[in-house]
CSV table of N, CA and C and ligand atoms in Angstrom, one decimal:
chain,number,residue,atom,x,y,z
R,1,MET,N,25.7,-19.2,36.8
R,1,MET,CA,25.8,-17.9,36.1
R,1,MET,C,24.4,-17.6,35.4
R,2,SER,N,24.1,-16.3,35.5
R,2,SER,CA,22.8,-15.9,35.0
R,2,SER,C,23.0,-15.1,33.7
R,3,ARG,N,22.4,-15.5,32.7
R,3,ARG,CA,22.5,-14.8,31.4
R,3,ARG,C,21.2,-14.3,31.0
R,4,ALA,N,21.0,-13.0,30.8
R,4,ALA,CA,19.7,-12.5,30.3
R,4,ALA,C,19.6,-12.9,28.9
R,5,ARG,N,18.9,-13.9,28.6
R,5,ARG,CA,18.7,-14.4,27.3
R,5,ARG,C,17.5,-13.8,26.6
R,6,VAL,N,17.8,-13.0,25.6
R,6,VAL,CA,16.7,-12.5,24.8
R,6,VAL,C,16.2,-13.5,23.8
R,7,PRO,N,15.0,-13.9,23.9
R,7,PRO,CA,14.5,-14.8,22.9
R,7,PRO,C,14.6,-14.2,21.5
R,8,PHE,N,15.0,-15.1,20.5
R,8,PHE,CA,15.0,-14.7,19.1
R,8,PHE,C,16.1,-13.8,18.8
R,9,TRP,N,17.0,-13.5,19.7
R,9,TRP,CA,18.2,-12.6,19.3
R,9,TRP,C,19.2,-13.4,18.7
R,10,ASP,N,19.3,-13.4,17.4
R,10,ASP,CA,20.2,-14.2,16.6
R,10,ASP,C,20.7,-13.6,15.3
R,11,PRO,N,21.4,-12.5,15.5
R,11,PRO,CA,21.8,-11.7,14.3
R,11,PRO,C,22.6,-12.5,13.3
R,12,GLU,N,23.3,-13.6,13.7
R,12,GLU,CA,24.1,-14.4,12.8
R,12,GLU,C,23.3,-15.4,12.1
R,13,GLY,N,22.0,-15.6,12.5
R,13,GLY,CA,21.2,-16.6,11.9
R,13,GLY,C,21.6,-18.0,12.1
R,14,SER,N,22.3,-18.2,13.2
R,14,SER,CA,22.8,-19.6,13.5
R,14,SER,C,21.7,-20.5,14.0
R,15,ARG,N,20.7,-19.9,14.6
R,15,ARG,CA,19.7,-20.8,15.3
R,15,ARG,C,18.4,-20.9,14.5
R,16,HIS,N,18.2,-19.9,13.6
R,16,HIS,CA,16.8,-19.8,13.0
R,16,HIS,C,16.9,-20.0,11.5
R,17,GLY,N,17.5,-21.0,11.0
R,17,GLY,CA,17.4,-21.3,9.6
R,17,GLY,C,18.3,-20.4,8.7
R,18,GLY,N,19.3,-19.8,9.2
R,18,GLY,CA,20.2,-19.1,8.4
R,18,GLY,C,19.9,-17.6,8.2
R,19,LEU,N,18.7,-17.2,8.5
R,19,LEU,CA,18.3,-15.8,8.4
R,19,LEU,C,18.7,-15.1,9.7
R,20,PRO,N,19.3,-14.0,9.6
R,20,PRO,CA,19.5,-13.2,10.8
R,20,PRO,C,18.1,-12.9,11.5
R,21,THR,N,18.1,-13.1,12.7
R,21,THR,CA,16.8,-13.1,13.4
R,21,THR,C,16.8,-12.1,14.6
R,22,TYR,N,15.8,-11.3,14.7
R,22,TYR,CA,15.7,-10.3,15.8
R,22,TYR,C,14.4,-10.5,16.5
R,23,PRO,N,14.4,-10.1,17.8
R,23,PRO,CA,13.1,-10.1,18.4
R,23,PRO,C,12.3,-8.9,17.9
R,24,TRP,N,11.0,-9.0,17.9
R,24,TRP,CA,10.1,-7.9,17.4
R,24,TRP,C,10.5,-6.6,18.0
R,25,ARG,N,10.6,-5.6,17.2
R,25,ARG,CA,10.9,-4.2,17.6
R,25,ARG,C,12.4,-4.0,17.9
R,26,MET,N,13.2,-5.0,17.7
R,26,MET,CA,14.7,-4.9,18.0
R,26,MET,C,15.5,-5.0,16.8
R,27,ALA,N,14.9,-5.1,15.7
R,27,ALA,CA,15.6,-5.1,14.4
R,27,ALA,C,16.3,-3.8,14.1
R,28,PRO,N,17.5,-3.9,13.4
R,28,PRO,CA,18.2,-2.6,13.1
R,28,PRO,C,17.2,-1.7,12.3
R,29,PRO,N,17.4,-0.4,12.4
R,29,PRO,CA,16.4,0.5,11.8
R,29,PRO,C,16.5,0.5,10.3
R,30,HIS,N,17.5,0.0,9.7
R,30,HIS,CA,17.5,0.0,8.2
R,30,HIS,C,16.8,-1.1,7.6
R,31,LEU,N,16.3,-2.0,8.5
R,31,LEU,CA,15.4,-3.1,8.0
R,31,LEU,C,14.0,-2.8,8.3
R,32,ALA,N,13.1,-3.3,7.4
R,32,ALA,CA,11.7,-3.0,7.6
R,32,ALA,C,10.9,-4.1,7.0
R,33,THR,N,9.7,-4.3,7.5
R,33,THR,CA,8.8,-5.3,7.0
R,33,THR,C,8.1,-4.7,5.7
R,34,LYS,N,7.5,-5.5,4.9
R,34,LYS,CA,6.8,-5.1,3.8
R,34,LYS,C,5.8,-4.0,4.1
R,35,ARG,N,5.1,-4.2,5.2
R,35,ARG,CA,4.1,-3.2,5.6
R,35,ARG,C,4.7,-1.9,6.0
R,36,GLN,N,5.9,-2.0,6.7
R,36,GLN,CA,6.5,-0.7,7.0
R,36,GLN,C,7.1,0.0,5.8
R,37,LEU,N,7.6,-0.8,4.8
R,37,LEU,CA,8.0,-0.2,3.6
R,37,LEU,C,6.8,0.5,2.9
R,38,ALA,N,5.7,-0.2,2.9
R,38,ALA,CA,4.5,0.4,2.2
R,38,ALA,C,4.1,1.7,2.8
R,39,ALA,N,4.2,1.7,4.2
R,39,ALA,CA,3.8,2.9,4.9
R,39,ALA,C,4.7,4.1,4.4
R,40,ASP,N,5.9,3.8,4.0
R,40,ASP,CA,6.8,4.9,3.5
R,40,ASP,C,6.8,5.0,2.0
R,41,GLY,N,5.8,4.4,1.3
R,41,GLY,CA,5.7,4.5,-0.1
R,41,GLY,C,6.8,3.7,-0.8
R,42,LEU,N,7.2,2.6,-0.2
R,42,LEU,CA,8.3,1.8,-0.8
R,42,LEU,C,7.8,0.3,-1.0
R,43,ARG,N,8.5,-0.4,-1.8
R,43,ARG,CA,8.3,-1.9,-1.9
R,43,ARG,C,9.6,-2.6,-1.9
R,44,PRO,N,9.7,-3.9,-1.6
R,44,PRO,CA,10.9,-4.6,-1.5
R,44,PRO,C,11.7,-4.5,-2.9
R,45,GLY,N,11.0,-4.5,-4.0
R,45,GLY,CA,11.7,-4.3,-5.3
R,45,GLY,C,12.5,-5.5,-5.7
R,46,GLY,N,12.1,-6.7,-5.4
R,46,GLY,CA,12.7,-7.9,-5.9
R,46,GLY,C,13.9,-8.3,-5.0
R,47,GLN,N,14.3,-7.6,-4.0
R,47,GLN,CA,15.4,-8.0,-3.2
R,47,GLN,C,15.0,-9.2,-2.4
R,48,PRO,N,16.0,-10.1,-2.0
R,48,PRO,CA,15.6,-11.2,-1.2
R,48,PRO,C,15.4,-10.8,0.3
R,49,VAL,N,14.7,-11.6,1.0
R,49,VAL,CA,14.5,-11.4,2.4
R,49,VAL,C,15.9,-11.3,3.1
R,50,CYS,N,16.2,-10.4,3.9
R,50,CYS,CA,17.5,-10.3,4.4
R,50,CYS,C,17.6,-10.6,5.9
R,51,ALA,N,16.4,-10.6,6.6
R,51,ALA,CA,16.4,-10.9,8.0
R,51,ALA,C,14.9,-11.2,8.4
R,52,GLN,N,14.7,-11.6,9.6
R,52,GLN,CA,13.3,-11.8,10.0
R,52,GLN,C,13.2,-11.4,11.5
R,53,VAL,N,12.0,-11.0,11.9
R,53,VAL,CA,11.7,-10.8,13.3
R,53,VAL,C,10.8,-11.9,13.7
R,54,MET,N,11.0,-12.3,15.0
R,54,MET,CA,10.2,-13.3,15.6
R,54,MET,C,9.6,-12.8,16.9
R,55,TRP,N,8.4,-13.3,17.2
R,55,TRP,CA,7.9,-12.9,18.5
R,55,TRP,C,6.9,-14.0,18.9
R,56,ARG,N,6.7,-14.1,20.3
R,56,ARG,CA,5.8,-15.1,20.8
R,56,ARG,C,4.4,-14.6,20.5
R,57,THR,N,3.5,-15.4,20.1
R,57,THR,CA,2.1,-15.0,19.8
R,57,THR,C,1.2,-16.2,20.2
R,58,ARG,N,-0.1,-15.8,20.4
R,58,ARG,CA,-1.1,-16.8,20.6
R,58,ARG,C,-2.0,-16.9,19.5
R,59,SER,N,-2.0,-15.9,18.7
R,59,SER,CA,-3.1,-15.8,17.7
R,59,SER,C,-2.6,-16.1,16.3
R,60,HIS,N,-1.6,-15.5,15.8
R,60,HIS,CA,-1.3,-15.7,14.4
R,60,HIS,C,0.1,-16.1,14.1
R,61,GLY,N,0.6,-17.1,14.8
R,61,GLY,CA,1.9,-17.6,14.4
R,61,GLY,C,1.9,-18.6,13.4
R,62,GLY,N,3.1,-19.3,13.3
R,62,GLY,CA,3.1,-20.5,12.4
R,62,GLY,C,2.9,-20.2,11.0
R,63,ARG,N,3.3,-19.0,10.5
R,63,ARG,CA,3.1,-18.7,9.1
R,63,ARG,C,4.2,-19.2,8.3
R,64,ALA,N,5.3,-19.4,8.9
R,64,ALA,CA,6.5,-19.9,8.1
R,64,ALA,C,6.7,-21.4,8.4
R,65,ALA,N,7.2,-22.0,7.4
R,65,ALA,CA,7.4,-23.5,7.4
R,65,ALA,C,8.4,-23.8,8.6
R,66,GLY,N,8.0,-24.8,9.4
R,66,GLY,CA,8.9,-25.2,10.4
R,66,GLY,C,8.9,-24.3,11.7
R,67,VAL,N,8.0,-23.4,11.7
R,67,VAL,CA,7.9,-22.5,12.8
R,67,VAL,C,6.7,-22.8,13.7
R,68,PRO,N,6.9,-23.1,15.0
R,68,PRO,CA,5.7,-23.4,15.8
R,68,PRO,C,4.6,-22.4,15.8
R,69,ALA,N,3.4,-22.8,16.0
R,69,ALA,CA,2.3,-21.9,15.9
R,69,ALA,C,2.3,-20.8,17.0
R,70,THR,N,3.2,-21.0,17.9
R,70,THR,CA,3.2,-20.0,19.0
R,70,THR,C,4.2,-18.9,18.7
R,71,ILE,N,4.8,-18.9,17.5
R,71,ILE,CA,5.8,-17.9,17.2
R,71,ILE,C,5.4,-17.2,15.9
R,72,GLY,N,5.4,-15.9,16.0
R,72,GLY,CA,5.1,-15.1,14.8
R,72,GLY,C,6.4,-14.8,14.0
R,73,VAL,N,6.3,-14.7,12.7
R,73,VAL,CA,7.4,-14.4,11.9
R,73,VAL,C,7.1,-13.3,10.9
R,74,ALA,N,8.0,-12.3,10.8
R,74,ALA,CA,7.8,-11.3,9.7
R,74,ALA,C,9.1,-11.1,9.1
R,75,TYR,N,9.1,-11.0,7.7
R,75,TYR,CA,10.4,-10.9,7.0
R,75,TYR,C,10.8,-9.5,6.9
R,76,LEU,N,12.1,-9.3,6.9
R,76,LEU,CA,12.6,-7.9,6.8
R,76,LEU,C,13.3,-7.6,5.5
R,77,TYR,N,13.2,-6.4,5.0
R,77,TYR,CA,13.9,-6.0,3.8
R,77,TYR,C,14.8,-4.8,4.1
R,78,ASP,N,15.8,-4.7,3.3
R,78,ASP,CA,16.7,-3.6,3.5
R,78,ASP,C,16.1,-2.3,2.8
R,79,ARG,N,16.0,-1.3,3.6
R,79,ARG,CA,15.4,0.0,3.1
R,79,ARG,C,16.3,0.5,2.0
R,80,ALA,N,17.6,0.3,2.1
R,80,ALA,CA,18.5,0.9,1.1
R,80,ALA,C,18.2,0.3,-0.3
R,81,LEU,N,17.7,-1.0,-0.4
R,81,LEU,CA,17.5,-1.6,-1.6
R,81,LEU,C,16.0,-1.5,-2.1
R,82,ALA,N,15.2,-0.9,-1.2
R,82,ALA,CA,13.8,-0.8,-1.5
R,82,ALA,C,13.6,0.2,-2.7
R,83,LYS,N,12.5,0.0,-3.4
R,83,LYS,CA,12.2,0.9,-4.5
R,83,LYS,C,10.9,1.6,-4.3
R,84,PRO,N,10.7,2.8,-4.9
R,84,PRO,CA,9.4,3.4,-4.7
R,84,PRO,C,8.3,2.6,-5.3
R,85,LYS,N,7.1,2.7,-4.7
R,85,LYS,CA,6.0,2.0,-5.3
R,85,LYS,C,5.7,2.4,-6.7
R,86,ARG,N,5.3,1.5,-7.5
R,86,ARG,CA,5.0,1.8,-8.9
R,86,ARG,C,3.9,2.9,-9.0
R,87,GLU,N,4.3,3.9,-9.8
R,87,GLU,CA,3.3,4.9,-10.0
R,87,GLU,C,3.0,5.0,-11.5
R,88,PRO,N,1.8,5.6,-11.8
R,88,PRO,CA,1.5,5.7,-13.2
R,88,PRO,C,2.5,6.6,-13.9
R,89,THR,N,2.8,6.2,-15.1
R,89,THR,CA,3.7,7.0,-15.9
R,89,THR,C,3.0,8.3,-16.3
R,90,ALA,N,3.8,9.2,-16.8
R,90,ALA,CA,3.3,10.5,-17.2
R,90,ALA,C,2.2,10.3,-18.3
R,91,ALA,N,2.4,9.4,-19.2
R,91,ALA,CA,1.4,9.2,-20.3
R,91,ALA,C,0.1,8.6,-19.7
R,92,GLN,N,0.3,7.7,-18.7
R,92,GLN,CA,-0.9,7.1,-18.1
R,92,GLN,C,-1.7,8.2,-17.3
R,93,ARG,N,-0.9,9.0,-16.6
R,93,ARG,CA,-1.6,10.1,-15.9
R,93,ARG,C,-2.3,11.0,-16.8
R,94,GLU,N,-1.7,11.3,-18.0
R,94,GLU,CA,-2.3,12.2,-19.0
R,94,GLU,C,-3.6,11.6,-19.5
R,95,ALA,N,-3.6,10.3,-19.8
R,95,ALA,CA,-4.7,9.6,-20.3
R,95,ALA,C,-5.9,9.6,-19.3
R,96,ILE,N,-5.5,9.4,-18.0
R,96,ILE,CA,-6.5,9.4,-16.9
R,96,ILE,C,-7.1,10.8,-16.8
R,97,ALA,N,-6.3,11.8,-16.8
R,97,ALA,CA,-6.8,13.2,-16.7
R,97,ALA,C,-7.7,13.5,-17.9
R,98,LYS,N,-7.3,13.1,-19.1
R,98,LYS,CA,-8.1,13.4,-20.2
R,98,LYS,C,-9.5,12.7,-20.1
R,99,ALA,N,-9.5,11.4,-19.7
R,99,ALA,CA,-10.7,10.7,-19.5
R,99,ALA,C,-11.6,11.4,-18.5
R,100,LEU,N,-11.0,11.9,-17.4
R,100,LEU,CA,-11.8,12.5,-16.4
R,100,LEU,C,-12.4,13.8,-16.9
R,101,ARG,N,-11.5,14.6,-17.7
R,101,ARG,CA,-12.0,15.8,-18.2
R,101,ARG,C,-13.2,15.6,-19.2
R,102,ALA,N,-13.1,14.5,-20.0
R,102,ALA,CA,-14.1,14.2,-20.9
R,102,ALA,C,-15.4,14.0,-20.2
R,103,ARG,N,-15.3,13.3,-19.0
R,103,ARG,CA,-16.5,13.0,-18.3
R,103,ARG,C,-17.1,14.2,-17.6
R,104,ARG,N,-16.3,15.3,-17.5
R,104,ARG,CA,-16.8,16.5,-16.9
R,104,ARG,C,-17.5,17.5,-17.9
R,105,ILE,N,-17.3,17.2,-19.2
R,105,ILE,CA,-17.9,18.1,-20.2
R,105,ILE,C,-19.3,17.6,-20.5
R,106,CYS,N,-20.2,18.5,-20.4
R,106,CYS,CA,-21.6,18.2,-20.7
R,106,CYS,C,-21.8,18.1,-22.2
R,107,PRO,N,-22.4,17.0,-22.7
R,107,PRO,CA,-22.6,16.9,-24.1
R,107,PRO,C,-23.6,17.9,-24.6
R,108,GLU,N,-24.4,18.5,-23.8
R,108,GLU,CA,-25.5,19.4,-24.2
R,108,GLU,C,-25.0,20.8,-24.3
R,109,CYS,N,-24.4,21.3,-23.2
R,109,CYS,CA,-24.0,22.7,-23.2
R,109,CYS,C,-22.5,22.9,-23.4
R,110,GLN,N,-21.8,21.8,-23.5
R,110,GLN,CA,-20.3,21.8,-23.7
R,110,GLN,C,-19.5,22.5,-22.7
R,111,VAL,N,-20.1,22.7,-21.5
R,111,VAL,CA,-19.4,23.3,-20.4
R,111,VAL,C,-18.7,22.3,-19.6
R,112,GLU,N,-17.4,22.6,-19.3
R,112,GLU,CA,-16.7,21.7,-18.4
R,112,GLU,C,-17.1,22.0,-17.0
R,113,ARG,N,-17.6,21.0,-16.3
R,113,ARG,CA,-18.1,21.1,-15.0
R,113,ARG,C,-17.0,20.7,-14.0
R,114,ASP,N,-17.1,21.1,-12.7
R,114,ASP,CA,-16.2,20.6,-11.7
R,114,ASP,C,-16.6,19.2,-11.1
R,115,TYR,N,-17.6,18.6,-11.8
R,115,TYR,CA,-18.0,17.3,-11.4
R,115,TYR,C,-18.1,16.4,-12.6
R,116,CYS,N,-18.2,15.1,-12.5
R,116,CYS,CA,-18.5,14.3,-13.6
R,116,CYS,C,-20.0,14.3,-14.0
R,117,VAL,N,-20.3,14.4,-15.2
R,117,VAL,CA,-21.7,14.4,-15.7
R,117,VAL,C,-22.3,13.1,-15.2
R,118,PRO,N,-23.4,13.2,-14.5
R,118,PRO,CA,-24.0,12.0,-14.0
R,118,PRO,C,-24.4,11.1,-15.2
R,119,ARG,N,-24.1,9.8,-15.1
R,119,ARG,CA,-24.3,8.9,-16.2
R,119,ARG,C,-25.8,8.8,-16.4
R,120,ARG,N,-26.6,8.8,-15.3
R,120,ARG,CA,-28.0,8.4,-15.5
R,120,ARG,C,-28.8,9.6,-16.2
R,121,TYR,N,-28.2,10.8,-16.1
R,121,TYR,CA,-28.9,12.0,-16.8
R,121,TYR,C,-28.3,12.1,-18.2
R,122,GLY,N,-27.0,11.9,-18.3
R,122,GLY,CA,-26.3,12.1,-19.6
R,122,GLY,C,-26.0,13.6,-19.9
R,123,VAL,N,-26.4,14.4,-19.0
R,123,VAL,CA,-26.1,15.9,-19.1
R,123,VAL,C,-25.7,16.4,-17.8
R,124,CYS,N,-25.3,17.7,-17.7
R,124,CYS,CA,-24.9,18.2,-16.4
R,124,CYS,C,-26.2,18.5,-15.6
R,125,LEU,N,-26.0,18.8,-14.4
R,125,LEU,CA,-27.1,19.1,-13.5
R,125,LEU,C,-27.9,20.3,-13.9
R,126,ASP,N,-27.2,21.3,-14.4
R,126,ASP,CA,-27.9,22.5,-14.9
R,126,ASP,C,-28.8,22.2,-16.0
R,127,CYS,N,-28.3,21.4,-17.0
R,127,CYS,CA,-29.1,21.0,-18.1
R,127,CYS,C,-30.3,20.2,-17.7
R,128,HIS,N,-30.0,19.3,-16.7
R,128,HIS,CA,-31.0,18.4,-16.3
R,128,HIS,C,-32.1,19.1,-15.6
R,129,GLU,N,-31.8,20.2,-14.9
R,129,GLU,CA,-32.8,20.9,-14.1
R,129,GLU,C,-33.4,22.0,-14.9
R,130,ARG,N,-32.9,22.3,-16.0
R,130,ARG,CA,-33.5,23.4,-16.8
R,130,ARG,C,-34.8,22.9,-17.3
R,131,PRO,N,-35.9,23.6,-17.0
R,131,PRO,CA,-37.2,23.1,-17.3
R,131,PRO,C,-37.4,22.9,-18.7
R,132,GLU,N,-37.0,23.8,-19.6
R,132,GLU,CA,-37.2,23.6,-21.0
R,132,GLU,C,-35.8,23.4,-21.7
R,133,ARG,N,-35.6,22.2,-22.1
R,133,ARG,CA,-34.4,21.9,-22.8
R,133,ARG,C,-34.6,22.2,-24.3
R,134,PRO,N,-33.6,22.9,-24.9
R,134,PRO,CA,-33.7,23.2,-26.3
R,134,PRO,C,-34.0,22.0,-27.1
R,135,GLY,N,-35.0,22.1,-28.0
R,135,GLY,CA,-35.4,21.0,-28.9
R,135,GLY,C,-36.3,20.0,-28.1
R,136,GLY,N,-36.7,20.4,-26.9
R,136,GLY,CA,-37.5,19.5,-26.1
R,136,GLY,C,-39.0,19.7,-26.3
R,137,GLY,N,-39.5,19.5,-27.4
R,137,GLY,CA,-41.0,19.6,-27.6
R,137,GLY,C,-41.5,21.1,-27.6
R,138,SER,N,-42.8,21.3,-27.7
R,138,SER,CA,-43.3,22.7,-27.8
R,138,SER,C,-44.2,23.0,-26.6
Q,201,ZN,ZN1,-25.0,21.0,-19.6
């Protein structure tokens, strides 16, 4: 009898250490690797690994304990339990905006520029290029 055996197909986790195991690219769509979550602006959010994908590799296998170097492993997380990536709070955003605004205001002419005042001049480019700066000698 011939059985088309798909390597690593083990949704029950009976052969691969208790974790449901799928061949690369054959995992259910609601599961994703950390990298895939990150691409969607998500993070695992403290949930345990709920499955893994395995594939044959020559280059970068053996990352998990007890897994031969010829097998690559990636852990999968449930998208439903994933959380949005940490974003700055409103207060933090406000503080950042304020700091940026302060850096755009020229201490000499008090004009808010659409760029940050270059630190090495200490004034905006207009003030820097103005041939005679007020109070600048006779
Ligand atoms: Zn200026």
